[in-house]
Coordinates of C-alpha atoms in Angstrom, one line a residue:
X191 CA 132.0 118.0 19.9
X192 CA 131.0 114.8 18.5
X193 CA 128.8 114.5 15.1
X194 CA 128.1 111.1 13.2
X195 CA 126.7 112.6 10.3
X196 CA 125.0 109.7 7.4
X197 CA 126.9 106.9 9.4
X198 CA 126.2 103.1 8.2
X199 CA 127.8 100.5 8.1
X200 CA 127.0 96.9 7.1
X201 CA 128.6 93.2 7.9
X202 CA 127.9 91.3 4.3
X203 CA 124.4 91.8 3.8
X204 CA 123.5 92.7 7.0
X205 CA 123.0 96.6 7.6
X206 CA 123.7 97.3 11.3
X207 CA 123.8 100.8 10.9
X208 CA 121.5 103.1 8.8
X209 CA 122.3 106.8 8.3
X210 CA 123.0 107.6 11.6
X211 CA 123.0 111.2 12.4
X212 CA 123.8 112.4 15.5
X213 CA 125.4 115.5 17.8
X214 CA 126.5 115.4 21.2
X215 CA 127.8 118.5 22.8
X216 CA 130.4 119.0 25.7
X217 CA 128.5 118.2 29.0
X218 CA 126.2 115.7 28.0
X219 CA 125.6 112.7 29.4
X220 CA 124.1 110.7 26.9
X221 CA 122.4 106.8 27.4
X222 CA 122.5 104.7 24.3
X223 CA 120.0 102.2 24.7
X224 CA 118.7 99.9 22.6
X225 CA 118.0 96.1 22.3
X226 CA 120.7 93.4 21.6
X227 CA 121.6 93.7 18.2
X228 CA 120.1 97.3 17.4
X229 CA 123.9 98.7 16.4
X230 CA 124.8 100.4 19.8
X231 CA 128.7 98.4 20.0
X232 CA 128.9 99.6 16.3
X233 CA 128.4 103.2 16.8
X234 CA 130.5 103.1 19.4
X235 CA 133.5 101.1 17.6
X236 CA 132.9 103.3 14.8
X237 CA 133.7 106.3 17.3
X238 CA 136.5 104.7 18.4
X239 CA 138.0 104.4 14.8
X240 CA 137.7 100.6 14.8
X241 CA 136.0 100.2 12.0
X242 CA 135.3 101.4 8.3
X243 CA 132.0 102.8 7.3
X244 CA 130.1 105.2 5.4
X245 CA 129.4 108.8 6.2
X246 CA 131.6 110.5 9.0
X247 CA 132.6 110.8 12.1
X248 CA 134.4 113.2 13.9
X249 CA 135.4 114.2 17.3
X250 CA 136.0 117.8 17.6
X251 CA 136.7 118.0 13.5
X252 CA 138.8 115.3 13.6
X253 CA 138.6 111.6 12.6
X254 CA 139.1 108.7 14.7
X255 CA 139.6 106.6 12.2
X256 CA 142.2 109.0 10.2
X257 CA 143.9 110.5 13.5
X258 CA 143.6 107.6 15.7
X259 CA 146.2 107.5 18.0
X260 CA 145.3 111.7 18.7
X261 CA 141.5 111.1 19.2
X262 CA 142.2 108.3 21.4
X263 CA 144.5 110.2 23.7
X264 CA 141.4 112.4 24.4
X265 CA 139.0 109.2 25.2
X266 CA 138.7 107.4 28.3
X267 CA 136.9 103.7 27.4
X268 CA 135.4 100.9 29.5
X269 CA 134.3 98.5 27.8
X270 CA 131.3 95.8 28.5
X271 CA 133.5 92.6 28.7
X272 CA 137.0 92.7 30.1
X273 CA 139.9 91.8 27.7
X274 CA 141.8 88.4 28.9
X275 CA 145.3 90.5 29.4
X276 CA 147.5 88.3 30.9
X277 CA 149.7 91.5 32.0
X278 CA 150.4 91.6 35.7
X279 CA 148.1 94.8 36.8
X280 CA 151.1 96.7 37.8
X281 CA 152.6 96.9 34.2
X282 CA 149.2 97.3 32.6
X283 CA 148.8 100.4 35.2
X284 CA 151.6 101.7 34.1
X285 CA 151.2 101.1 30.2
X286 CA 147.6 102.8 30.8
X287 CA 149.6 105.9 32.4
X288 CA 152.4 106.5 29.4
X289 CA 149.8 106.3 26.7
X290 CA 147.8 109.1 28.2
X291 CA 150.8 110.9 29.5
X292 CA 149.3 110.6 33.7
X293 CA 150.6 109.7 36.7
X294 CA 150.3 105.8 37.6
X295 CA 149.6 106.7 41.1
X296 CA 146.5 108.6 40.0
X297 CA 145.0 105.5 38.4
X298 CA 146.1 103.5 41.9
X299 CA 144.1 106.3 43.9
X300 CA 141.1 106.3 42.0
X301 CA 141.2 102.2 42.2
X302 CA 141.3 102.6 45.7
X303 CA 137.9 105.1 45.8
X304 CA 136.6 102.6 44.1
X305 CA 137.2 100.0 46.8
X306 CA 140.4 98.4 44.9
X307 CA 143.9 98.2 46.6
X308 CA 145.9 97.4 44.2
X309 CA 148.9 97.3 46.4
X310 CA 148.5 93.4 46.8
X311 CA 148.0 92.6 43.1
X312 CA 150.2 94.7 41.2
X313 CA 152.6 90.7 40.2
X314 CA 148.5 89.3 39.6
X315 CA 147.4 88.5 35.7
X316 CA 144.9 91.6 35.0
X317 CA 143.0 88.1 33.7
X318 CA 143.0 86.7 37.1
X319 CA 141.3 89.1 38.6
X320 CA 137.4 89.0 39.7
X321 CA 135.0 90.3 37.8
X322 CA 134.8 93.4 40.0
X323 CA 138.5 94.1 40.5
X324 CA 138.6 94.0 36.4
X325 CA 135.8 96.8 36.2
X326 CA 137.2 98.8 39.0
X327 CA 140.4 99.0 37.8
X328 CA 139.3 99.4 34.2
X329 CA 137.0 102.5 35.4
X330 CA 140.0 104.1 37.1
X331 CA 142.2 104.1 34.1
X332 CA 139.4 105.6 32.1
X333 CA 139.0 108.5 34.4
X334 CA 142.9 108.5 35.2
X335 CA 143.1 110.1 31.9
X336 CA 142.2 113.9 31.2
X337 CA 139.7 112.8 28.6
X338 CA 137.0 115.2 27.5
X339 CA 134.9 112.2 25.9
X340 CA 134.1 109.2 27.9
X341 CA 132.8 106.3 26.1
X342 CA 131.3 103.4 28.7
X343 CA 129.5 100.5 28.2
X344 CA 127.2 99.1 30.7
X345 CA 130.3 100.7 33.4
X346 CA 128.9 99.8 36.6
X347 CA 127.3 96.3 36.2
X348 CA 129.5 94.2 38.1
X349 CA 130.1 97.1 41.0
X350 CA 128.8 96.3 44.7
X351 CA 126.6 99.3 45.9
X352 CA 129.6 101.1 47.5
X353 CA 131.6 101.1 44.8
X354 CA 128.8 102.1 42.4
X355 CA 128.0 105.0 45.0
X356 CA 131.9 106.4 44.1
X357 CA 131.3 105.8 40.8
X358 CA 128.8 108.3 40.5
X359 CA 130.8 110.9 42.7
X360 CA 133.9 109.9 40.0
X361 CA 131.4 111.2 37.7
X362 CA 130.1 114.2 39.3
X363 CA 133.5 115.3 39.4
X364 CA 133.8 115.1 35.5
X365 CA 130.6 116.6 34.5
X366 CA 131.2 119.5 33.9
X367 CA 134.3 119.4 31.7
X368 CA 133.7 115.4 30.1
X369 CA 130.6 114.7 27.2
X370 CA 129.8 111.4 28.6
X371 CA 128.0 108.2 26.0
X372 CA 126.7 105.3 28.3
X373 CA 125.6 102.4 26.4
X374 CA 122.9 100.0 28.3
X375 CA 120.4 97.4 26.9
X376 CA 118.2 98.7 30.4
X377 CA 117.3 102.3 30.4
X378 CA 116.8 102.4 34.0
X379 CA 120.0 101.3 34.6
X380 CA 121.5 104.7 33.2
X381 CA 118.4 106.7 33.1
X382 CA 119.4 109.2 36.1
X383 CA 122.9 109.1 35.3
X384 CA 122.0 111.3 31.7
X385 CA 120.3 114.0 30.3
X386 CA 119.8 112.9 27.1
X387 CA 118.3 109.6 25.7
X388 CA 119.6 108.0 22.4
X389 CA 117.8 104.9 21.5
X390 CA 119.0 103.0 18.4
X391 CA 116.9 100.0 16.9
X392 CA 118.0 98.1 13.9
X393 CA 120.8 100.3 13.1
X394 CA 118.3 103.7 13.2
X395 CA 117.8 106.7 15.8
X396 CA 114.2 106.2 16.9
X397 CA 114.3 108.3 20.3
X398 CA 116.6 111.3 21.2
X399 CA 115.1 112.9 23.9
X400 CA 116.5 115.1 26.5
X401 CA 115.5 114.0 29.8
X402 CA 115.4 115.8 33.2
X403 CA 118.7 117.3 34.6
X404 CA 117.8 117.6 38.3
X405 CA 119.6 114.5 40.1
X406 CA 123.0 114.9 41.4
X407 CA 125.4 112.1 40.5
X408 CA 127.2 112.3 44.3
X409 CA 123.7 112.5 46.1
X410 CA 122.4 109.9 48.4
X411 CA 119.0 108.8 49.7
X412 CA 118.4 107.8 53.7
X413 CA 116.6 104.6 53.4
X414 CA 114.3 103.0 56.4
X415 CA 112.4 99.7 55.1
X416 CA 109.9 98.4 57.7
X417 CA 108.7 94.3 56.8
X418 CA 105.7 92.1 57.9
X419 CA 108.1 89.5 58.9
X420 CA 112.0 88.2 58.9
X421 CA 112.9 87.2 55.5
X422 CA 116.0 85.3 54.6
X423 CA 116.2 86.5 51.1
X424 CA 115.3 89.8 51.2
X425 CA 118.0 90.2 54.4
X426 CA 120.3 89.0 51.9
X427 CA 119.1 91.5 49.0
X428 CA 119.4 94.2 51.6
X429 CA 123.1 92.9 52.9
X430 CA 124.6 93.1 49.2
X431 CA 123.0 97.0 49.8
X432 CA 125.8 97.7 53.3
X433 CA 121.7 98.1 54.4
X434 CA 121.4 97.5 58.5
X435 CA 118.9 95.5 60.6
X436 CA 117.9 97.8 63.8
X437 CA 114.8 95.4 64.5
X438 CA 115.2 91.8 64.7
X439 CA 115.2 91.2 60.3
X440 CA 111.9 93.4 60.6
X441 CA 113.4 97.0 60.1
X442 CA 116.5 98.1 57.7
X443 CA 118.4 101.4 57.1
X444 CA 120.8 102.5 55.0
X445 CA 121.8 104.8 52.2
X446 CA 120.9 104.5 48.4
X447 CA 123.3 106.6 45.6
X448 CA 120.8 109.1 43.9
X449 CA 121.4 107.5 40.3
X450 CA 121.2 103.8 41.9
X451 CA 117.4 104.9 43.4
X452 CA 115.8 103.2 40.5
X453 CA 117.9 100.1 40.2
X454 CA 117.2 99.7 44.2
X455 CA 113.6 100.4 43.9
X456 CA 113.5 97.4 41.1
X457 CA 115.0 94.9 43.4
X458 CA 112.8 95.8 46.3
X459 CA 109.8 95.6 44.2
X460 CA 110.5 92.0 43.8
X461 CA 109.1 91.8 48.2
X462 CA 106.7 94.3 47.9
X463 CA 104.0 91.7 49.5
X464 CA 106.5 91.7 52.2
X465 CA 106.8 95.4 53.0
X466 CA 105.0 97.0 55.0
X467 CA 106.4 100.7 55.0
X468 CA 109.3 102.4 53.5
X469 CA 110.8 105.7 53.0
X470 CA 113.5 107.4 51.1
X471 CA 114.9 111.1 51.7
X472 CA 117.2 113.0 49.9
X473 CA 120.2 113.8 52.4
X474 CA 122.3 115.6 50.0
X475 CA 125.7 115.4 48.5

C-alpha cells in the first residue's frame, strides 16, 4: 500500500534522509521511532507530499506529491503540535467534513467519545482551546474520515487516561480496514499499539522488526494497588488514572487500557519503595 523506495532528502548540506526503503501493507500498525532529529517528521511530510525529494513515494501507485489533493482525501493526519487556527471550531468542523466528503455530526460524535462536547465551543478560536480539546478534536476529524492510511504523531500525548482508553477502541474499530504509521521519540509509548517497529536514526532504517500481535486495542486491565502508607503524590498520580481509594490512601482500584499497561506501569515504577502489592488482570474487551 505504501512503498518509499531510495527516499532522501537533504536541507543544504544536511542529509536527513538516506535511501529510505520501505513497505507497509494494509493492516499494519507501524511505530516510527527514533531520536529527535533522526528524519521521522521528514518521512512523514514526504508521505504527505510536502516536500521534494529523491527516490519515490507512492501510496497505492500513486504520488502524494504529484496527486495531492487525491492522496490526501484517503489520509487521516494528527499531527504532534496543534496549528494556531484562529477558526471558530464549528467552521473548522465543518471545513474538515467537505474536504473528506463526511458528515460534521460524525466528527462531533467521535469528539464526544473522546470526552469533547463540542456543543459549547463551536463560536470558540480552535487556538483557544486546551491542549487536550485541540488533540481530541483533531483525533476525531482524522478518524471522521474513511481514510485507509492514518498518519499520527505522537496522537495521544496530551489525552487524560479515559480519553486515551477510547482512543484505543477508536482504533480497534479501524484495524482492520486502516494501515496505521505512529510516530514516537518513546517506543513504549506506542509499542502495544503496533505490530511492526520502524526505527530511523540519522536519516537510515536501522530496525524493522515485527513485534507481537496479541494485545487488543479496546481491552482493559483490573488494577488493585496495595501501599505501605498514604502518599500525597502518588494519590495524585493514581487520581489523574479515574483510579479509587477503598482503604484510607492505602489501597487503589481501577482500570488500565491494554495498550496504556506499559505507560502505567512506568509511572508507578517511579513508588515502587512505596508498594507493597499489586496486581493486574486482563478483564477483556
Amino acid at each position: 500500500m505504501i512503498r518509499f523506495d531510495s527516499v532522501a532528502k537533504a536541507f543544504k548540506r544536511a542529509r536527513v534522509l538516506d535511501g529510505i526503503n520501505l513497505e507497509i501493507g494494509l493492516g499494519e500498525r507501524v511505530a516510527l521511532i527514533g531520536s529527535n532529529g533522526a528524519g521521522k517528521t521528514t518521512l512523514i511530510r514526504c508521505l504527505l507530499g510536502e516536500y521534494t525529494h529523491d527516490g519515490t513515494v507512492t501510496i497505492e501507485g500513486r504520488s502524494p506529491r504529484r496527486e495531492r489533493t487525491t492522496v490526501l482525501g484517503d489520509i487521516g493526519f494528527v499531527p504532534q503540535l496543534p496549528p494556531p487556527l484562529k477558526m471558530p471550531v464549528g467552521q473548522l468542523i465543518g471545513f474538515a467534513a467537505a474536504v473528506c466528503a463526511t458528515d460534521p455530526k460524525r466528527i462531533i460524535d467521535l469528539a464526544g467519545r473522546l470526552g469533547l462536547d463540542t456543543a459549547p465551543i463551536m463560536d470558540r478560536q480552535f487556538v483557544r482551546l486546551s491542549g487536550g480539546m485541540k488533540q481530541k478534536l483533531l483525533i476525531a476529524m482524522a478518524l471522521g474520515r474513511s481514510a485507509r492510511v492514518l498518519v499520527m504523531d505522537e496522537p495521544a500525548a496530551n489525552l487524560d487516561p479515559e480519553a486515551r482508553k477510547m482512543f484505543f477502541e477508536l482504533l480497534a474499530e479501524r484495524a482492520e480496514s486502516a494501515t496505521m504509521l505512529i510516530s514516537s521519540h518513546r517506543l513504549n509509548e506506542v509499542s502495544s499499539l503496533v505490530n511492526r517497529v520502524i526505527e530511523l536514526d540519522m536519516g537510515k532504517v536501522v530496525l524493522d522488526d515485527r513485534v507481537a500481535d496479541d494485545i487488543s486495542l479496546s481491552g482493559l486491565l483490573a488494577c488493585r494497588i496495595s501501599v505501605k502508607r498514604p502518599e500525597p503524590a502518588f494519590a495524585k498520580a493514581l487520581g489523574s488514572w479515574n483510579f479509587v481509594d477503598i482503604g484510607d490512601g492505602l489501597e487503589w482500584q481501577g482500570t488500565v487500557a491494554g495498550p496504556d499497561r506499559l505507560r502505567f506501569l512506568g509511572m508507578t515504577s517511579r513508588y515502587v519503595a512505596l508498594i507493597s502489592n499489586m496486581s493486574m488482570t486482563e478483564i477483556g474487551d
